XYZ file of C-alpha atoms in Angstrom:
390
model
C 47.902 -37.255 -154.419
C 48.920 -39.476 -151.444
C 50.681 -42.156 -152.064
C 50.293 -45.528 -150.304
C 53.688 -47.609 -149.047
C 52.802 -51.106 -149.959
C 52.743 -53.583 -147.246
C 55.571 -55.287 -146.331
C 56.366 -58.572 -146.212
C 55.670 -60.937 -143.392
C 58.869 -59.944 -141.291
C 58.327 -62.276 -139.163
C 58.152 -65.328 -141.205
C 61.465 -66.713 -140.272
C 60.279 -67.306 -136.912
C 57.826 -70.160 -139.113
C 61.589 -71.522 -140.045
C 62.243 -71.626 -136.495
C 59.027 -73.004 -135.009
C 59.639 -75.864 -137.426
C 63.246 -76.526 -136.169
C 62.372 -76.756 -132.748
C 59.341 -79.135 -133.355
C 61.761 -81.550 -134.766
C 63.993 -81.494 -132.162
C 61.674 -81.970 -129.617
C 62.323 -78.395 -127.910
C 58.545 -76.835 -128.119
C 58.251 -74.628 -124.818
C 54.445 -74.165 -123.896
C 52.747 -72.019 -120.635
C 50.238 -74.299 -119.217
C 48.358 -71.962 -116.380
C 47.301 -74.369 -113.494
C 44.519 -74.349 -111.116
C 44.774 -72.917 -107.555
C 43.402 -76.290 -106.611
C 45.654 -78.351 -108.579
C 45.427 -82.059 -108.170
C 48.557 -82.936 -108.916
C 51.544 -84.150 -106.365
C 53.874 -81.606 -107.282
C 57.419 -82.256 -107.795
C 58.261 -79.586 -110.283
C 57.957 -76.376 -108.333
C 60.757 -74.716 -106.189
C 58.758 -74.534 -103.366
C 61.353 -76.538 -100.678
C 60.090 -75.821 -97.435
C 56.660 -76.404 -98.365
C 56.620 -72.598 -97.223
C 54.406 -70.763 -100.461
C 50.471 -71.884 -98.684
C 51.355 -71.976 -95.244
C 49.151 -69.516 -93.466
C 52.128 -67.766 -92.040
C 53.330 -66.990 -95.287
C 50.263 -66.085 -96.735
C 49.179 -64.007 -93.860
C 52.367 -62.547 -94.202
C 51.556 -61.149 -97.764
C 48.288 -59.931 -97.087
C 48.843 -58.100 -94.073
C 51.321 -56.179 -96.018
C 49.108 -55.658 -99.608
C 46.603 -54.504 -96.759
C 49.338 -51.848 -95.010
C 51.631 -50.611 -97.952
C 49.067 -51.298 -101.189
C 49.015 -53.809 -104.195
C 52.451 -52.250 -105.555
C 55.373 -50.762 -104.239
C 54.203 -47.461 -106.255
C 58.256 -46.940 -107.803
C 61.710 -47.712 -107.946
C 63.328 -48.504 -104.778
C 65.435 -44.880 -104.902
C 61.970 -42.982 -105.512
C 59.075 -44.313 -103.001
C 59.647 -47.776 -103.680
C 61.492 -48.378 -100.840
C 58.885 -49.374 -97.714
C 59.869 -49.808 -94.048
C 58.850 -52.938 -94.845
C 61.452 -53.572 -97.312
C 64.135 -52.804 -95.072
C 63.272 -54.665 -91.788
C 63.384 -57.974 -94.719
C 66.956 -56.921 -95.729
C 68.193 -56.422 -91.942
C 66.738 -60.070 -91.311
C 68.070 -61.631 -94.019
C 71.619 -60.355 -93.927
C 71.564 -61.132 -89.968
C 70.207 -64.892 -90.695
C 72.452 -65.596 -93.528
C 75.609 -64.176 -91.313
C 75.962 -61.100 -93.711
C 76.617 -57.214 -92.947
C 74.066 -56.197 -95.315
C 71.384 -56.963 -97.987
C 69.548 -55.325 -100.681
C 66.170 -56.625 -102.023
C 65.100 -56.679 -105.888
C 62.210 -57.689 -107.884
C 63.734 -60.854 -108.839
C 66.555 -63.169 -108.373
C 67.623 -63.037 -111.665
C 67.618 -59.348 -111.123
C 69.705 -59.723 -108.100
C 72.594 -61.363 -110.339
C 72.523 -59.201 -113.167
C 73.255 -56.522 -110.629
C 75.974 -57.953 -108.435
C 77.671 -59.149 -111.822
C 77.300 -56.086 -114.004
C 78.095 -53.655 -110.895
C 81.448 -55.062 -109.943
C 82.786 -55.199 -113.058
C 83.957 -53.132 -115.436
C 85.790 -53.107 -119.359
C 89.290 -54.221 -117.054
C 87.880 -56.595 -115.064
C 88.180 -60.230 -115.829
C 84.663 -61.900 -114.988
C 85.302 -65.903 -114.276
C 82.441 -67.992 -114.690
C 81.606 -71.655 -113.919
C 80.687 -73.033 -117.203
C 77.662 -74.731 -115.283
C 76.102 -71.176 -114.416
C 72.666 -70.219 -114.414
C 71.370 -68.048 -117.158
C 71.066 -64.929 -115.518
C 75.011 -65.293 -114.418
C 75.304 -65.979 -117.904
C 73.621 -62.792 -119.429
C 75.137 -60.488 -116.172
C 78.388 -61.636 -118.003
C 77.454 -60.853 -121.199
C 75.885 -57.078 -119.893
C 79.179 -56.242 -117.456
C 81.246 -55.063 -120.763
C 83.768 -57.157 -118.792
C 86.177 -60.163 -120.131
C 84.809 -63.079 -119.537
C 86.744 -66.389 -119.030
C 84.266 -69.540 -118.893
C 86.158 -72.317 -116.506
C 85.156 -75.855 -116.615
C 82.028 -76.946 -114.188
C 83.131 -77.277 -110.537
C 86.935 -77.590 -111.437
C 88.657 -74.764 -108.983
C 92.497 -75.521 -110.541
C 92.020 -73.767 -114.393
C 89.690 -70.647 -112.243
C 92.544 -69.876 -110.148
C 94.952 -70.470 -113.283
C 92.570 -67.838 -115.298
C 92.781 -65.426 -112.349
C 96.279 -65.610 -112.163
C 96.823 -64.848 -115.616
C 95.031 -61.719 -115.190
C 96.248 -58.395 -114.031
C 93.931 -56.028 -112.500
C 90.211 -56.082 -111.160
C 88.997 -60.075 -111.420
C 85.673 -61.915 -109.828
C 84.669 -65.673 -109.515
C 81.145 -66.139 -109.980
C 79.347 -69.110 -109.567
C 76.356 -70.911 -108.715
C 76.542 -72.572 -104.990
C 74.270 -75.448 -106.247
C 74.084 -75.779 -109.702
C 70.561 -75.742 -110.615
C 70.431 -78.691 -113.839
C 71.813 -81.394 -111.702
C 71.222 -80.094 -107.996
C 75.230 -80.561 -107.344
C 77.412 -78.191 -105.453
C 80.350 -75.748 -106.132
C 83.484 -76.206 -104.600
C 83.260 -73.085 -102.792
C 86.069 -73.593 -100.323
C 88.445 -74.123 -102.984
C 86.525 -71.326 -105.168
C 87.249 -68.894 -102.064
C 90.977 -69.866 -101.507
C 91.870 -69.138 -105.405
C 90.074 -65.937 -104.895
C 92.001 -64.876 -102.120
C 95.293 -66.161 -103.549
C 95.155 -64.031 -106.744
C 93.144 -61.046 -104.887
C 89.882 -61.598 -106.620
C 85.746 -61.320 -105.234
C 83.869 -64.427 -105.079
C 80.178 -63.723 -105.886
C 78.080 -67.247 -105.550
C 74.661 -67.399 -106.113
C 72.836 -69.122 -103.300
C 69.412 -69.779 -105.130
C 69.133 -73.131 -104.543
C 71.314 -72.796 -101.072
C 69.072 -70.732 -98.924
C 66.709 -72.855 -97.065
C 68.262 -75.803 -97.412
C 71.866 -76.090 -96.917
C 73.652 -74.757 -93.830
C 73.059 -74.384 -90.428
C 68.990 -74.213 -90.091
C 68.672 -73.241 -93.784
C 71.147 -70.619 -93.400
C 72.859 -71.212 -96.845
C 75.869 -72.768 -98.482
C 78.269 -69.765 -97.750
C 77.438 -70.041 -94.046
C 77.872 -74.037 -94.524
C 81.498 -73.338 -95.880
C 82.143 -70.639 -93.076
C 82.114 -67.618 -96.124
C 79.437 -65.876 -94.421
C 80.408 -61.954 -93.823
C 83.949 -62.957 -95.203
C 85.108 -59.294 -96.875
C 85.475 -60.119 -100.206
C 82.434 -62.609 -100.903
C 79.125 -61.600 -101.898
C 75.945 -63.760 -101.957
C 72.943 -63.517 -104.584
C 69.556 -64.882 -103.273
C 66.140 -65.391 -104.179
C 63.081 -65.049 -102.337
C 60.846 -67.329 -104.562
C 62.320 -70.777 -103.475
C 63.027 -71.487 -99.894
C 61.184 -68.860 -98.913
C 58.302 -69.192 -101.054
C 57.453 -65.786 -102.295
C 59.038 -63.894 -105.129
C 62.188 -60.901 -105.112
C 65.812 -61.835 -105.370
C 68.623 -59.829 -102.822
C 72.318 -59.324 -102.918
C 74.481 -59.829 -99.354
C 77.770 -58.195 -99.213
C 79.868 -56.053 -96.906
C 77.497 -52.722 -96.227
C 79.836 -50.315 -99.245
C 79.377 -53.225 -101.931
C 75.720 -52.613 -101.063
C 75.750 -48.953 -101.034
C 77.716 -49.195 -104.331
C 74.982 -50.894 -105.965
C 72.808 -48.830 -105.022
C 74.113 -45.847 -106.928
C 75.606 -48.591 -109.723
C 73.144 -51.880 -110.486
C 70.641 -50.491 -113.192
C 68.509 -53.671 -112.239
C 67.888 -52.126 -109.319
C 67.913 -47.907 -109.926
C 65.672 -48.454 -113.106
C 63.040 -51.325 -111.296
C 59.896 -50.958 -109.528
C 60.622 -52.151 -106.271
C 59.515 -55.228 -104.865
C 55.428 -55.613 -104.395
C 54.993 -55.246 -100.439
C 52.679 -58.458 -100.356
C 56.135 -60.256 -101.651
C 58.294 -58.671 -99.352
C 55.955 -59.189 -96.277
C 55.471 -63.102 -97.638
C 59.337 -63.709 -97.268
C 59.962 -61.943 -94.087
C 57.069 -64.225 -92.667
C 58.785 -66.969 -93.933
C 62.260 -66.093 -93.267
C 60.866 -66.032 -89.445
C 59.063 -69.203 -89.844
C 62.260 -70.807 -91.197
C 64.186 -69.786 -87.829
C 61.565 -70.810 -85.487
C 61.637 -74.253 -87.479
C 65.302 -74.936 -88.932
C 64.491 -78.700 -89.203
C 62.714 -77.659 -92.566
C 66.366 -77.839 -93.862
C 66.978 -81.120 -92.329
C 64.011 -82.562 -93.912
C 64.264 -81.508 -97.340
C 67.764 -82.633 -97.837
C 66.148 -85.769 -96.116
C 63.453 -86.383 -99.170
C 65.909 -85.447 -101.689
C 68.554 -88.548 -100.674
C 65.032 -90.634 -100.272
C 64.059 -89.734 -103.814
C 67.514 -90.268 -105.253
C 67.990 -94.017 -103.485
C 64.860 -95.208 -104.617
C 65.212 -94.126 -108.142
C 68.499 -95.169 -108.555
C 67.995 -98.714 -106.888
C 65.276 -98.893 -109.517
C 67.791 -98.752 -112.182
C 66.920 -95.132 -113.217
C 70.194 -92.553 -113.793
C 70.335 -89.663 -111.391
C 72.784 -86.997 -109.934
C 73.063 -87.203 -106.286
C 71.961 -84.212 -104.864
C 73.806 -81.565 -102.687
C 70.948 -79.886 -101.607
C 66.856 -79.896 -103.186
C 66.868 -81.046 -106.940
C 67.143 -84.632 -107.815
C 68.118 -84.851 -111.858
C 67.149 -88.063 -113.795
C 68.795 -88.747 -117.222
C 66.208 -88.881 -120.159
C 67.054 -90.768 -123.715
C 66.436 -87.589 -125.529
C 64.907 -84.462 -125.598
C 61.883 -85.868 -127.020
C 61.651 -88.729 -124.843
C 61.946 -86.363 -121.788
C 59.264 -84.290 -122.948
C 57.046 -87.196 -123.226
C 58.117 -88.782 -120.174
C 57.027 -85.547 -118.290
C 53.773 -85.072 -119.653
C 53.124 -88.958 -118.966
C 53.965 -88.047 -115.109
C 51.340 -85.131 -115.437
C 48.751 -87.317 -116.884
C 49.317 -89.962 -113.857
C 48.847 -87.523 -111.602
C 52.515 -86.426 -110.655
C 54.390 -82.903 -112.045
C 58.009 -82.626 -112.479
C 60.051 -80.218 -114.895
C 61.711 -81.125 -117.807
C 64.967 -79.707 -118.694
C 66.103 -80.025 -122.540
C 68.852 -78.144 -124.493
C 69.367 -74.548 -124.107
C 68.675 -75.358 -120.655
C 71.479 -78.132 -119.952
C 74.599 -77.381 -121.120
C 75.810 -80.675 -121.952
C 72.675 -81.107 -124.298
C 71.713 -84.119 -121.663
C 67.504 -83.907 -120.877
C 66.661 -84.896 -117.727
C 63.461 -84.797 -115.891
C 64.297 -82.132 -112.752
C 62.508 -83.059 -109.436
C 62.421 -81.021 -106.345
C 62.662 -82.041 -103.110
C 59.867 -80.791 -100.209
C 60.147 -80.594 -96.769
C 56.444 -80.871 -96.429
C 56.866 -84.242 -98.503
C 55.001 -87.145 -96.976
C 56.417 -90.808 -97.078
C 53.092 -91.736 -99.078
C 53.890 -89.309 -101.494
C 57.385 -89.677 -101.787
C 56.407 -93.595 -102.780
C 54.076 -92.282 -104.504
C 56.191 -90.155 -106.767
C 58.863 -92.621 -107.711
C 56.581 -95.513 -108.736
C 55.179 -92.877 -111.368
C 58.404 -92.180 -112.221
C 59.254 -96.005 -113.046
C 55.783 -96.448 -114.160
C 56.013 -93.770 -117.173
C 59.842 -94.384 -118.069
C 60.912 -94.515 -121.822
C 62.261 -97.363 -123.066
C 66.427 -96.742 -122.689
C 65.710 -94.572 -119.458
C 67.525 -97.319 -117.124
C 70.622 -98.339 -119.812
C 71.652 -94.891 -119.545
């Protein structure tokens, strides 16, 4: 006779509990898929340059899907690699000052494998507390220690490396991506090179928009090529596409090669992405006031709202952060800009550190001074009560 196992209990029923807890804090995440043809002034993307619909860029993509195929068919060490894929990393080391690159699927990607690859159990990983998430899990992955420093403050990091005998790494963000402020990199670099450590920054929010021509913040702060920094990158901001890369000295990118499971165990990057940032990569040197002009809009965006009596960081580079009330009052205040015809993000706690919710706008180059206008009186229009006693 067979015998039945009875069903089991709902094993997922404490995710009810937790659905519950955050609806009362105000912390619901939802996808909402938008039109191609979206009318709405967008403010919330990480589009800087204005660079994701220009023809260039998109030609760029589909003359590669056309050449190399939909996919890139395999990791990058089987046939995922393309000749394609490596006339983008020779153009983006050369333009960001940088012996060599090496492109992933993703800039989060990118970081998990410069972090996790040069480190080990000895080596003391030091972190800006005000570090992305995917610094923040590369940490946790590298089997490393890990010593969290406090946000932007280069005296306790070099303190921390000090302390610490053998292998030790700085990583940090170059511009922090919750408040749009930058790292102290000089001062980052000299601890490093007092107590012998790498500096690994991730230029995310750099590329494109700081620096000589877009160039970045480590060519800004004259780090570029220096022999014991390495930069993290993505190819979905600036350069309006998708794929991350690491730039290094050429043996920290042969090493991860053979080392960075992000990249050995990854389908390689789709051609039509890879081909989409080289087009825009060009585009960007044939046109370096894109830079100019973004930082530009940002300081235009951040005068207005703050002469309004509205709360903001003022930005280093793209993102303009204004203080919220509360979580809940953020999320409102967000969907209120939607509903007037403006997007912008909304960041709430995990995502801010200092459990602070802000609304998150970006900066584009391709801004108009209609639009910019435009965007801040919906801003003041939609505000929460509290929003300018902050």
């Amino acid at each position: 006779m067979t015998q039945h196992t009875p069903e089991p209990e709902d094993v997922f029923a404490w995710i009810d509990g937790a659905e519950r807890a955050r609806e009362q804090a105000g912390l619901v995440r939802a996808l909402r898929p938008r039109p191609a043809d979206s009318p709405l002034l967008d403010l919330a993307s990480n589009d800087y340059l204005g660079l994701t619909r220009h023809p260039r860029t998109v030609r760029g993509a589909q003359e590669a899907a056309a050449r190399w195929g939909a996919g890139a068919t395999g990791s990058r060490l089987v046939t995922g690699t393309t000749e394609l894929h490596a006339e983008l990393e020779r153009e983006l080391a050369a333009f960001a000052g940088f012996e060599a690159a090496l492109v992933l699927s993703s800039g989060y990607a990118a970081n998990l494998a410069a972090v996790t690859a040069l480190s080990d159990r000895g080596t003391l990983v030091v972190s800006d507390a005000g570090n992305h998430a995917s610094i923040v899990d590369g940490c946790r992955l590298s089997r490393a220690e890990v010593a969290i420093t406090p946000h932007s403050d280069p005296e306790p990091a070099r303190k921390t490396l000090a302390a610490h005998e053998g292998r030790a790494l700085l990583v940090t963000d170059s511009v922090f991506s919750v408040d749009g402020d930058a790292a102290p990199l000089a001062a980052y670099a000299e601890a490093c090179r007092a107590e012998g450590a790498a500096l690994v920054v991730d230029d995310a929010h750099g590329l494109g928009v700081l620096g000589e021509g877009g160039r970045g913040a480590l060519y800004a702060a004259g780090l570029a090529g220096a022999p014991g920094v390495v930069a993290t990158v993505t190819l979905s901001k600036s350069l309006g596409s998708q794929g991350g890369a690491v730039l290094g000295p050429a043996k920290v990118i042969r090493h991860l090669i053979n080392t960075a499971r992000t990249f050995i165990f990854d389908t390689g990057l789709a051609p039509a992405a890879a081909g989409a940032a080289l087009a825009s990569l060009r585009l960007l040197r044939e046109e370096p006031q894109r830079a100019e002009r973004v930082r530009e809009v940002a300081g235009e965006l951040y005068g207005r709202l703050t002469a309004s009596g509205l709360t903001a960081a003022r930005p280093d580079a793209a993102v303009v952060s204004v203080r919220a009330p509360s979580a809940s009052a953020a999320l409102r205040w967000a969907a209120d800009c939607r509903e007037a015809g403006l997007s912008v993000g909304c960041f709430r706690p995990p995502s801010v550190p200092d459990g602070i919710s802000r609304l998150r706008l970006t900066a584009r180059a391709d801004l108009t001074g209609d639009e910019i206008v435009r965007a801040v009186e919906t801003v003041l229009r939609t505000a929460p009560a509290g929003a300018t006693e902050l």
